[in-house]
Amino acid sequence: MRIPLPRSIQGRLALGLCLGLALLWIAASVAALEALRRRMDEVFDSALQETAQRILPLAVMEIIDRGEGGAQRVASAEPHRERVAYVVRDEAGRTVLQSHDADAADFPDHPPLGFSSTHAARYYAETALQGSLTIVMAEPLEGRRHAVAQAARALAMPLLLVLVPLGFVGAWLLVRASMAPVRGLCAEIETRGGGDLRPLGADGLPTEIEPIAAAIDQLMERLRRALDAERNFAARSAHELRTPIAAALAQTQRLLAETHDDATRERALQVEDTMRRLARLAEKLMQLARAEGGRLLTEQPADCVPVLRVIADDLRRSTGLGDRLMLELPDAPVLTRLDPDALSILVRNLVENGARHGAPDEPVRVSLASDGVLRVVSAGPVVPADRLASLTKPFERGPTSARGSGLGLAIADAIARGARARLTLHSPATDRPDGFEARVSLAEPGPAGAAPTRRR
């Protein structure tokens, strides 16, 4: 059966260190117990021998004074269990003296002199009076085994109750502290914006992590070069197209002014319309390259309320929305690090999208809450939920007959991602049965107080 391992490196290292420490403790305990057992055997054997040597002269005197007679059992002052028993035998093997708790049947008939053992007891035999008397000492091995078991429990209890829990916690904390540079590297990568491809750097990283950071830096450098090449191509292509498109549009307008033929004039109007669409597409492509090119955030946050006023005034003039564009701003400042130029492109594309695809006789509402949430709401039919998620892709359009490039929401989404925010689309709009709503947060992270809004 395979034991499941923790998925994290921290868990595996902590578990490995704890198990290794436990195994070392067990091995050391086994070695210590073996050394202790041998030392205990030496001590018990020495005590058994010294006891025999002390009892034997006393037993000889007792037997000589008593003279001939049967076996005599030494009387005990009070009943107790003997840990060491003995018997004294004559030349014929008859028992002439024994301790009060001794059973002659438990003693071997002809034990060898010195030490000997059975499974149940340890024996020591010694002779006196030129071998006419033999004393046999017997000690049950149960006592020795019990002492070894107590020592084993004394060594195991710290392992189970202290070493394993504290060792695991200590190993976990040690590994967690050692993994701090890895977490810092992950946090650095996670906090990067979509266009932030600066090198991570290997300062302060452990030697084992430096190759990973270097490989990530190389990958980001290759990615940066590829993205720069793609963006530069799109931006330069759109920029180079502006001049010939403008020239063709000017020639078309001159042809319209000079021609009097209805058929030619109709074709010239179609060419003019196509040229204008190409000009708008080139402008959107440049905006998309700007949105995906990074550098969308400023070093210091600034109040975006005045910027939105200027953007709204310009939109009213340039798009012909006039009073259809309704702006709601808070009285208190709302700080954001989004570059004003990027903010202008974001709001312009959201407003143009709402005006172009919304109901022509309904207002387009732009509101900024005190918490920095920007909302652009327009009336119109409900967009199916399965189409909302795809509208932020380039050249994706909803179910509409209005003209457009399909890049407006893609540009707004690219700016939001580059600003570490998120563009969300809702249909129907909040508190409406229909309509379309685009929502994005502009505020600098931090507490935001409630502030009333004023309508303009």
JSON list of N, CA and C in Angstrom, two decimals, residues 55-107:
[
{"chain": "A", "resi": 55, "resn": "ILE", "atom": "N", "xyz": [26.37, -16.21, 51.30]},
{"chain": "A", "resi": 55, "resn": "ILE", "atom": "CA", "xyz": [25.49, -17.21, 51.91]},
{"chain": "A", "resi": 55, "resn": "ILE", "atom": "C", "xyz": [26.22, -18.52, 52.15]},
{"chain": "A", "resi": 56, "resn": "LEU", "atom": "N", "xyz": [27.13, -18.89, 51.26]},
{"chain": "A", "resi": 56, "resn": "LEU", "atom": "CA", "xyz": [27.76, -20.22, 51.34]},
{"chain": "A", "resi": 56, "resn": "LEU", "atom": "C", "xyz": [28.47, -20.47, 52.68]},
{"chain": "A", "resi": 57, "resn": "PRO", "atom": "N", "xyz": [29.34, -19.54, 53.18]},
{"chain": "A", "resi": 57, "resn": "PRO", "atom": "CA", "xyz": [29.96, -19.82, 54.50]},
{"chain": "A", "resi": 57, "resn": "PRO", "atom": "C", "xyz": [28.93, -19.95, 55.61]},
{"chain": "A", "resi": 58, "resn": "LEU", "atom": "N", "xyz": [27.88, -19.12, 55.57]},
{"chain": "A", "resi": 58, "resn": "LEU", "atom": "CA", "xyz": [26.84, -19.21, 56.60]},
{"chain": "A", "resi": 58, "resn": "LEU", "atom": "C", "xyz": [26.12, -20.54, 56.50]},
{"chain": "A", "resi": 59, "resn": "ALA", "atom": "N", "xyz": [25.88, -21.00, 55.27]},
{"chain": "A", "resi": 59, "resn": "ALA", "atom": "CA", "xyz": [25.19, -22.28, 55.11]},
{"chain": "A", "resi": 59, "resn": "ALA", "atom": "C", "xyz": [26.05, -23.44, 55.60]},
{"chain": "A", "resi": 60, "resn": "VAL", "atom": "N", "xyz": [27.35, -23.38, 55.37]},
{"chain": "A", "resi": 60, "resn": "VAL", "atom": "CA", "xyz": [28.27, -24.44, 55.84]},
{"chain": "A", "resi": 60, "resn": "VAL", "atom": "C", "xyz": [28.24, -24.52, 57.36]},
{"chain": "A", "resi": 61, "resn": "MET", "atom": "N", "xyz": [28.32, -23.36, 58.01]},
{"chain": "A", "resi": 61, "resn": "MET", "atom": "CA", "xyz": [28.29, -23.35, 59.47]},
{"chain": "A", "resi": 61, "resn": "MET", "atom": "C", "xyz": [26.96, -23.87, 59.99]},
{"chain": "A", "resi": 62, "resn": "GLU", "atom": "N", "xyz": [25.87, -23.48, 59.29]},
{"chain": "A", "resi": 62, "resn": "GLU", "atom": "CA", "xyz": [24.54, -23.96, 59.71]},
{"chain": "A", "resi": 62, "resn": "GLU", "atom": "C", "xyz": [24.45, -25.46, 59.60]},
{"chain": "A", "resi": 63, "resn": "ILE", "atom": "N", "xyz": [24.99, -26.01, 58.54]},
{"chain": "A", "resi": 63, "resn": "ILE", "atom": "CA", "xyz": [24.89, -27.45, 58.32]},
{"chain": "A", "resi": 63, "resn": "ILE", "atom": "C", "xyz": [25.78, -28.21, 59.31]},
{"chain": "A", "resi": 64, "resn": "ILE", "atom": "N", "xyz": [27.00, -27.68, 59.57]},
{"chain": "A", "resi": 64, "resn": "ILE", "atom": "CA", "xyz": [27.92, -28.35, 60.50]},
{"chain": "A", "resi": 64, "resn": "ILE", "atom": "C", "xyz": [27.34, -28.34, 61.91]},
{"chain": "A", "resi": 65, "resn": "ASP", "atom": "N", "xyz": [26.80, -27.19, 62.33]},
{"chain": "A", "resi": 65, "resn": "ASP", "atom": "CA", "xyz": [26.22, -27.10, 63.67]},
{"chain": "A", "resi": 65, "resn": "ASP", "atom": "C", "xyz": [25.01, -28.00, 63.82]},
{"chain": "A", "resi": 66, "resn": "ARG", "atom": "N", "xyz": [24.27, -28.13, 62.75]},
{"chain": "A", "resi": 66, "resn": "ARG", "atom": "CA", "xyz": [23.04, -28.93, 62.84]},
{"chain": "A", "resi": 66, "resn": "ARG", "atom": "C", "xyz": [23.35, -30.42, 62.78]},
{"chain": "A", "resi": 67, "resn": "GLY", "atom": "N", "xyz": [24.43, -30.76, 62.05]},
{"chain": "A", "resi": 67, "resn": "GLY", "atom": "CA", "xyz": [24.76, -32.17, 61.91]},
{"chain": "A", "resi": 67, "resn": "GLY", "atom": "C", "xyz": [23.88, -32.84, 60.89]},
{"chain": "A", "resi": 68, "resn": "GLU", "atom": "N", "xyz": [23.82, -34.16, 60.97]},
{"chain": "A", "resi": 68, "resn": "GLU", "atom": "CA", "xyz": [23.03, -34.93, 60.01]},
{"chain": "A", "resi": 68, "resn": "GLU", "atom": "C", "xyz": [21.54, -34.66, 60.17]},
{"chain": "A", "resi": 69, "resn": "GLY", "atom": "N", "xyz": [20.87, -34.61, 59.14]},
{"chain": "A", "resi": 69, "resn": "GLY", "atom": "CA", "xyz": [19.42, -34.41, 59.18]},
{"chain": "A", "resi": 69, "resn": "GLY", "atom": "C", "xyz": [18.89, -34.14, 57.80]},
{"chain": "A", "resi": 70, "resn": "GLY", "atom": "N", "xyz": [17.60, -34.01, 57.67]},
{"chain": "A", "resi": 70, "resn": "GLY", "atom": "CA", "xyz": [16.99, -33.74, 56.38]},
{"chain": "A", "resi": 70, "resn": "GLY", "atom": "C", "xyz": [17.20, -32.29, 55.96]},
{"chain": "A", "resi": 71, "resn": "ALA", "atom": "N", "xyz": [16.59, -31.99, 54.85]},
{"chain": "A", "resi": 71, "resn": "ALA", "atom": "CA", "xyz": [16.70, -30.63, 54.32]},
{"chain": "A", "resi": 71, "resn": "ALA", "atom": "C", "xyz": [15.99, -29.65, 55.23]},
{"chain": "A", "resi": 72, "resn": "GLN", "atom": "N", "xyz": [16.63, -28.53, 55.39]},
{"chain": "A", "resi": 72, "resn": "GLN", "atom": "CA", "xyz": [16.06, -27.50, 56.26]},
{"chain": "A", "resi": 72, "resn": "GLN", "atom": "C", "xyz": [15.76, -26.25, 55.42]},
{"chain": "A", "resi": 73, "resn": "ARG", "atom": "N", "xyz": [14.63, -25.68, 55.63]},
{"chain": "A", "resi": 73, "resn": "ARG", "atom": "CA", "xyz": [14.22, -24.46, 54.92]},
{"chain": "A", "resi": 73, "resn": "ARG", "atom": "C", "xyz": [14.45, -23.28, 55.85]},
{"chain": "A", "resi": 74, "resn": "VAL", "atom": "N", "xyz": [15.10, -22.28, 55.35]},
{"chain": "A", "resi": 74, "resn": "VAL", "atom": "CA", "xyz": [15.38, -21.08, 56.14]},
{"chain": "A", "resi": 74, "resn": "VAL", "atom": "C", "xyz": [14.07, -20.36, 56.41]},
{"chain": "A", "resi": 75, "resn": "ALA", "atom": "N", "xyz": [13.83, -20.08, 57.68]},
{"chain": "A", "resi": 75, "resn": "ALA", "atom": "CA", "xyz": [12.58, -19.40, 58.04]},
{"chain": "A", "resi": 75, "resn": "ALA", "atom": "C", "xyz": [12.64, -17.94, 57.64]},
{"chain": "A", "resi": 76, "resn": "SER", "atom": "N", "xyz": [11.47, -17.41, 57.27]},
{"chain": "A", "resi": 76, "resn": "SER", "atom": "CA", "xyz": [11.38, -16.00, 56.87]},
{"chain": "A", "resi": 76, "resn": "SER", "atom": "C", "xyz": [10.73, -15.21, 57.98]},
{"chain": "A", "resi": 77, "resn": "ALA", "atom": "N", "xyz": [11.26, -14.04, 58.23]},
{"chain": "A", "resi": 77, "resn": "ALA", "atom": "CA", "xyz": [10.70, -13.16, 59.26]},
{"chain": "A", "resi": 77, "resn": "ALA", "atom": "C", "xyz": [9.26, -12.82, 58.94]},
{"chain": "A", "resi": 78, "resn": "GLU", "atom": "N", "xyz": [8.96, -12.53, 57.69]},
{"chain": "A", "resi": 78, "resn": "GLU", "atom": "CA", "xyz": [7.59, -12.25, 57.26]},
{"chain": "A", "resi": 78, "resn": "GLU", "atom": "C", "xyz": [7.46, -12.67, 55.80]},
{"chain": "A", "resi": 79, "resn": "PRO", "atom": "N", "xyz": [6.28, -13.08, 55.40]},
{"chain": "A", "resi": 79, "resn": "PRO", "atom": "CA", "xyz": [6.12, -13.60, 54.04]},
{"chain": "A", "resi": 79, "resn": "PRO", "atom": "C", "xyz": [6.49, -12.54, 52.99]},
{"chain": "A", "resi": 80, "resn": "HIS", "atom": "N", "xyz": [7.22, -12.96, 51.98]},
{"chain": "A", "resi": 80, "resn": "HIS", "atom": "CA", "xyz": [7.57, -12.08, 50.86]},
{"chain": "A", "resi": 80, "resn": "HIS", "atom": "C", "xyz": [8.01, -12.95, 49.69]},
{"chain": "A", "resi": 81, "resn": "ARG", "atom": "N", "xyz": [8.01, -12.36, 48.55]},
{"chain": "A", "resi": 81, "resn": "ARG", "atom": "CA", "xyz": [8.44, -13.07, 47.34]},
{"chain": "A", "resi": 81, "resn": "ARG", "atom": "C", "xyz": [9.93, -12.88, 47.15]},
{"chain": "A", "resi": 82, "resn": "GLU", "atom": "N", "xyz": [10.64, -13.98, 47.06]},
{"chain": "A", "resi": 82, "resn": "GLU", "atom": "CA", "xyz": [12.09, -13.89, 46.89]},
{"chain": "A", "resi": 82, "resn": "GLU", "atom": "C", "xyz": [12.44, -13.58, 45.44]},
{"chain": "A", "resi": 83, "resn": "ARG", "atom": "N", "xyz": [13.32, -12.64, 45.27]},
{"chain": "A", "resi": 83, "resn": "ARG", "atom": "CA", "xyz": [13.83, -12.36, 43.92]},
{"chain": "A", "resi": 83, "resn": "ARG", "atom": "C", "xyz": [15.02, -13.27, 43.61]},
{"chain": "A", "resi": 84, "resn": "VAL", "atom": "N", "xyz": [15.68, -13.75, 44.66]},
{"chain": "A", "resi": 84, "resn": "VAL", "atom": "CA", "xyz": [16.78, -14.70, 44.49]},
{"chain": "A", "resi": 84, "resn": "VAL", "atom": "C", "xyz": [16.54, -15.86, 45.47]},
{"chain": "A", "resi": 85, "resn": "ALA", "atom": "N", "xyz": [16.50, -17.08, 44.95]},
{"chain": "A", "resi": 85, "resn": "ALA", "atom": "CA", "xyz": [16.33, -18.29, 45.78]},
{"chain": "A", "resi": 85, "resn": "ALA", "atom": "C", "xyz": [17.59, -19.14, 45.67]},
{"chain": "A", "resi": 86, "resn": "TYR", "atom": "N", "xyz": [17.77, -20.02, 46.62]},
{"chain": "A", "resi": 86, "resn": "TYR", "atom": "CA", "xyz": [18.97, -20.87, 46.60]},
{"chain": "A", "resi": 86, "resn": "TYR", "atom": "C", "xyz": [18.67, -22.20, 47.26]},
{"chain": "A", "resi": 87, "resn": "VAL", "atom": "N", "xyz": [19.48, -23.17, 46.89]},
{"chain": "A", "resi": 87, "resn": "VAL", "atom": "CA", "xyz": [19.48, -24.49, 47.53]},
{"chain": "A", "resi": 87, "resn": "VAL", "atom": "C", "xyz": [20.93, -24.91, 47.74]},
{"chain": "A", "resi": 88, "resn": "VAL", "atom": "N", "xyz": [21.16, -25.65, 48.84]},
{"chain": "A", "resi": 88, "resn": "VAL", "atom": "CA", "xyz": [22.48, -26.21, 49.12]},
{"chain": "A", "resi": 88, "resn": "VAL", "atom": "C", "xyz": [22.36, -27.73, 49.09]},
{"chain": "A", "resi": 89, "resn": "ARG", "atom": "N", "xyz": [23.23, -28.44, 48.33]},
{"chain": "A", "resi": 89, "resn": "ARG", "atom": "CA", "xyz": [23.16, -29.88, 48.15]},
{"chain": "A", "resi": 89, "resn": "ARG", "atom": "C", "xyz": [24.50, -30.50, 48.56]},
{"chain": "A", "resi": 90, "resn": "ASP", "atom": "N", "xyz": [24.39, -31.74, 49.03]},
{"chain": "A", "resi": 90, "resn": "ASP", "atom": "CA", "xyz": [25.60, -32.46, 49.39]},
{"chain": "A", "resi": 90, "resn": "ASP", "atom": "C", "xyz": [26.13, -33.22, 48.19]},
{"chain": "A", "resi": 91, "resn": "GLU", "atom": "N", "xyz": [27.13, -34.10, 48.47]},
{"chain": "A", "resi": 91, "resn": "GLU", "atom": "CA", "xyz": [27.76, -34.83, 47.37]},
{"chain": "A", "resi": 91, "resn": "GLU", "atom": "C", "xyz": [26.79, -35.74, 46.65]},
{"chain": "A", "resi": 92, "resn": "ALA", "atom": "N", "xyz": [25.84, -36.24, 47.37]},
{"chain": "A", "resi": 92, "resn": "ALA", "atom": "CA", "xyz": [24.86, -37.16, 46.76]},
{"chain": "A", "resi": 92, "resn": "ALA", "atom": "C", "xyz": [23.75, -36.44, 46.03]},
{"chain": "A", "resi": 93, "resn": "GLY", "atom": "N", "xyz": [23.76, -35.11, 46.03]},
{"chain": "A", "resi": 93, "resn": "GLY", "atom": "CA", "xyz": [22.73, -34.35, 45.35]},
{"chain": "A", "resi": 93, "resn": "GLY", "atom": "C", "xyz": [21.50, -34.10, 46.17]},
{"chain": "A", "resi": 94, "resn": "ARG", "atom": "N", "xyz": [21.58, -34.46, 47.49]},
{"chain": "A", "resi": 94, "resn": "ARG", "atom": "CA", "xyz": [20.43, -34.21, 48.35]},
{"chain": "A", "resi": 94, "resn": "ARG", "atom": "C", "xyz": [20.43, -32.77, 48.81]},
{"chain": "A", "resi": 95, "resn": "THR", "atom": "N", "xyz": [19.26, -32.18, 48.91]},
{"chain": "A", "resi": 95, "resn": "THR", "atom": "CA", "xyz": [19.12, -30.81, 49.37]},
{"chain": "A", "resi": 95, "resn": "THR", "atom": "C", "xyz": [19.18, -30.79, 50.87]},
{"chain": "A", "resi": 96, "resn": "VAL", "atom": "N", "xyz": [20.16, -30.03, 51.39]},
{"chain": "A", "resi": 96, "resn": "VAL", "atom": "CA", "xyz": [20.34, -29.97, 52.85]},
{"chain": "A", "resi": 96, "resn": "VAL", "atom": "C", "xyz": [19.92, -28.61, 53.40]},
{"chain": "A", "resi": 97, "resn": "LEU", "atom": "N", "xyz": [19.80, -27.62, 52.52]},
{"chain": "A", "resi": 97, "resn": "LEU", "atom": "CA", "xyz": [19.38, -26.29, 52.98]},
{"chain": "A", "resi": 97, "resn": "LEU", "atom": "C", "xyz": [18.81, -25.53, 51.78]},
{"chain": "A", "resi": 98, "resn": "GLN", "atom": "N", "xyz": [17.74, -24.78, 52.02]},
{"chain": "A", "resi": 98, "resn": "GLN", "atom": "CA", "xyz": [17.14, -23.98, 50.94]},
{"chain": "A", "resi": 98, "resn": "GLN", "atom": "C", "xyz": [16.45, -22.76, 51.51]},
{"chain": "A", "resi": 99, "resn": "SER", "atom": "N", "xyz": [16.32, -21.76, 50.67]},
{"chain": "A", "resi": 99, "resn": "SER", "atom": "CA", "xyz": [15.63, -20.53, 51.09]},
{"chain": "A", "resi": 99, "resn": "SER", "atom": "C", "xyz": [14.15, -20.82, 51.24]},
{"chain": "A", "resi": 100, "resn": "HIS", "atom": "N", "xyz": [13.45, -19.97, 51.96]},
{"chain": "A", "resi": 100, "resn": "HIS", "atom": "CA", "xyz": [12.07, -20.26, 52.34]},
{"chain": "A", "resi": 100, "resn": "HIS", "atom": "C", "xyz": [11.14, -20.36, 51.15]},
{"chain": "A", "resi": 101, "resn": "ASP", "atom": "N", "xyz": [11.43, -19.68, 50.05]},
{"chain": "A", "resi": 101, "resn": "ASP", "atom": "CA", "xyz": [10.52, -19.66, 48.89]},
{"chain": "A", "resi": 101, "resn": "ASP", "atom": "C", "xyz": [11.05, -20.53, 47.76]},
{"chain": "A", "resi": 102, "resn": "ALA", "atom": "N", "xyz": [12.12, -21.29, 48.02]},
{"chain": "A", "resi": 102, "resn": "ALA", "atom": "CA", "xyz": [12.72, -22.08, 46.95]},
{"chain": "A", "resi": 102, "resn": "ALA", "atom": "C", "xyz": [11.98, -23.40, 46.76]},
{"chain": "A", "resi": 103, "resn": "ASP", "atom": "N", "xyz": [11.90, -23.83, 45.50]},
{"chain": "A", "resi": 103, "resn": "ASP", "atom": "CA", "xyz": [11.32, -25.13, 45.15]},
{"chain": "A", "resi": 103, "resn": "ASP", "atom": "C", "xyz": [12.43, -25.92, 44.47]},
{"chain": "A", "resi": 104, "resn": "ALA", "atom": "N", "xyz": [12.88, -27.00, 45.16]},
{"chain": "A", "resi": 104, "resn": "ALA", "atom": "CA", "xyz": [14.02, -27.77, 44.66]},
{"chain": "A", "resi": 104, "resn": "ALA", "atom": "C", "xyz": [13.79, -28.28, 43.24]},
{"chain": "A", "resi": 105, "resn": "ALA", "atom": "N", "xyz": [12.53, -28.50, 42.85]},
{"chain": "A", "resi": 105, "resn": "ALA", "atom": "CA", "xyz": [12.25, -29.02, 41.51]},
{"chain": "A", "resi": 105, "resn": "ALA", "atom": "C", "xyz": [12.59, -28.00, 40.43]},
{"chain": "A", "resi": 106, "resn": "ASP", "atom": "N", "xyz": [12.66, -26.73, 40.81]},
{"chain": "A", "resi": 106, "resn": "ASP", "atom": "CA", "xyz": [12.96, -25.70, 39.83]},
{"chain": "A", "resi": 106, "resn": "ASP", "atom": "C", "xyz": [14.46, -25.56, 39.57]},
{"chain": "A", "resi": 107, "resn": "PHE", "atom": "N", "xyz": [15.28, -26.27, 40.35]},
{"chain": "A", "resi": 107, "resn": "PHE", "atom": "CA", "xyz": [16.72, -26.15, 40.21]},
{"chain": "A", "resi": 107, "resn": "PHE", "atom": "C", "xyz": [17.26, -27.35, 39.44]}
]
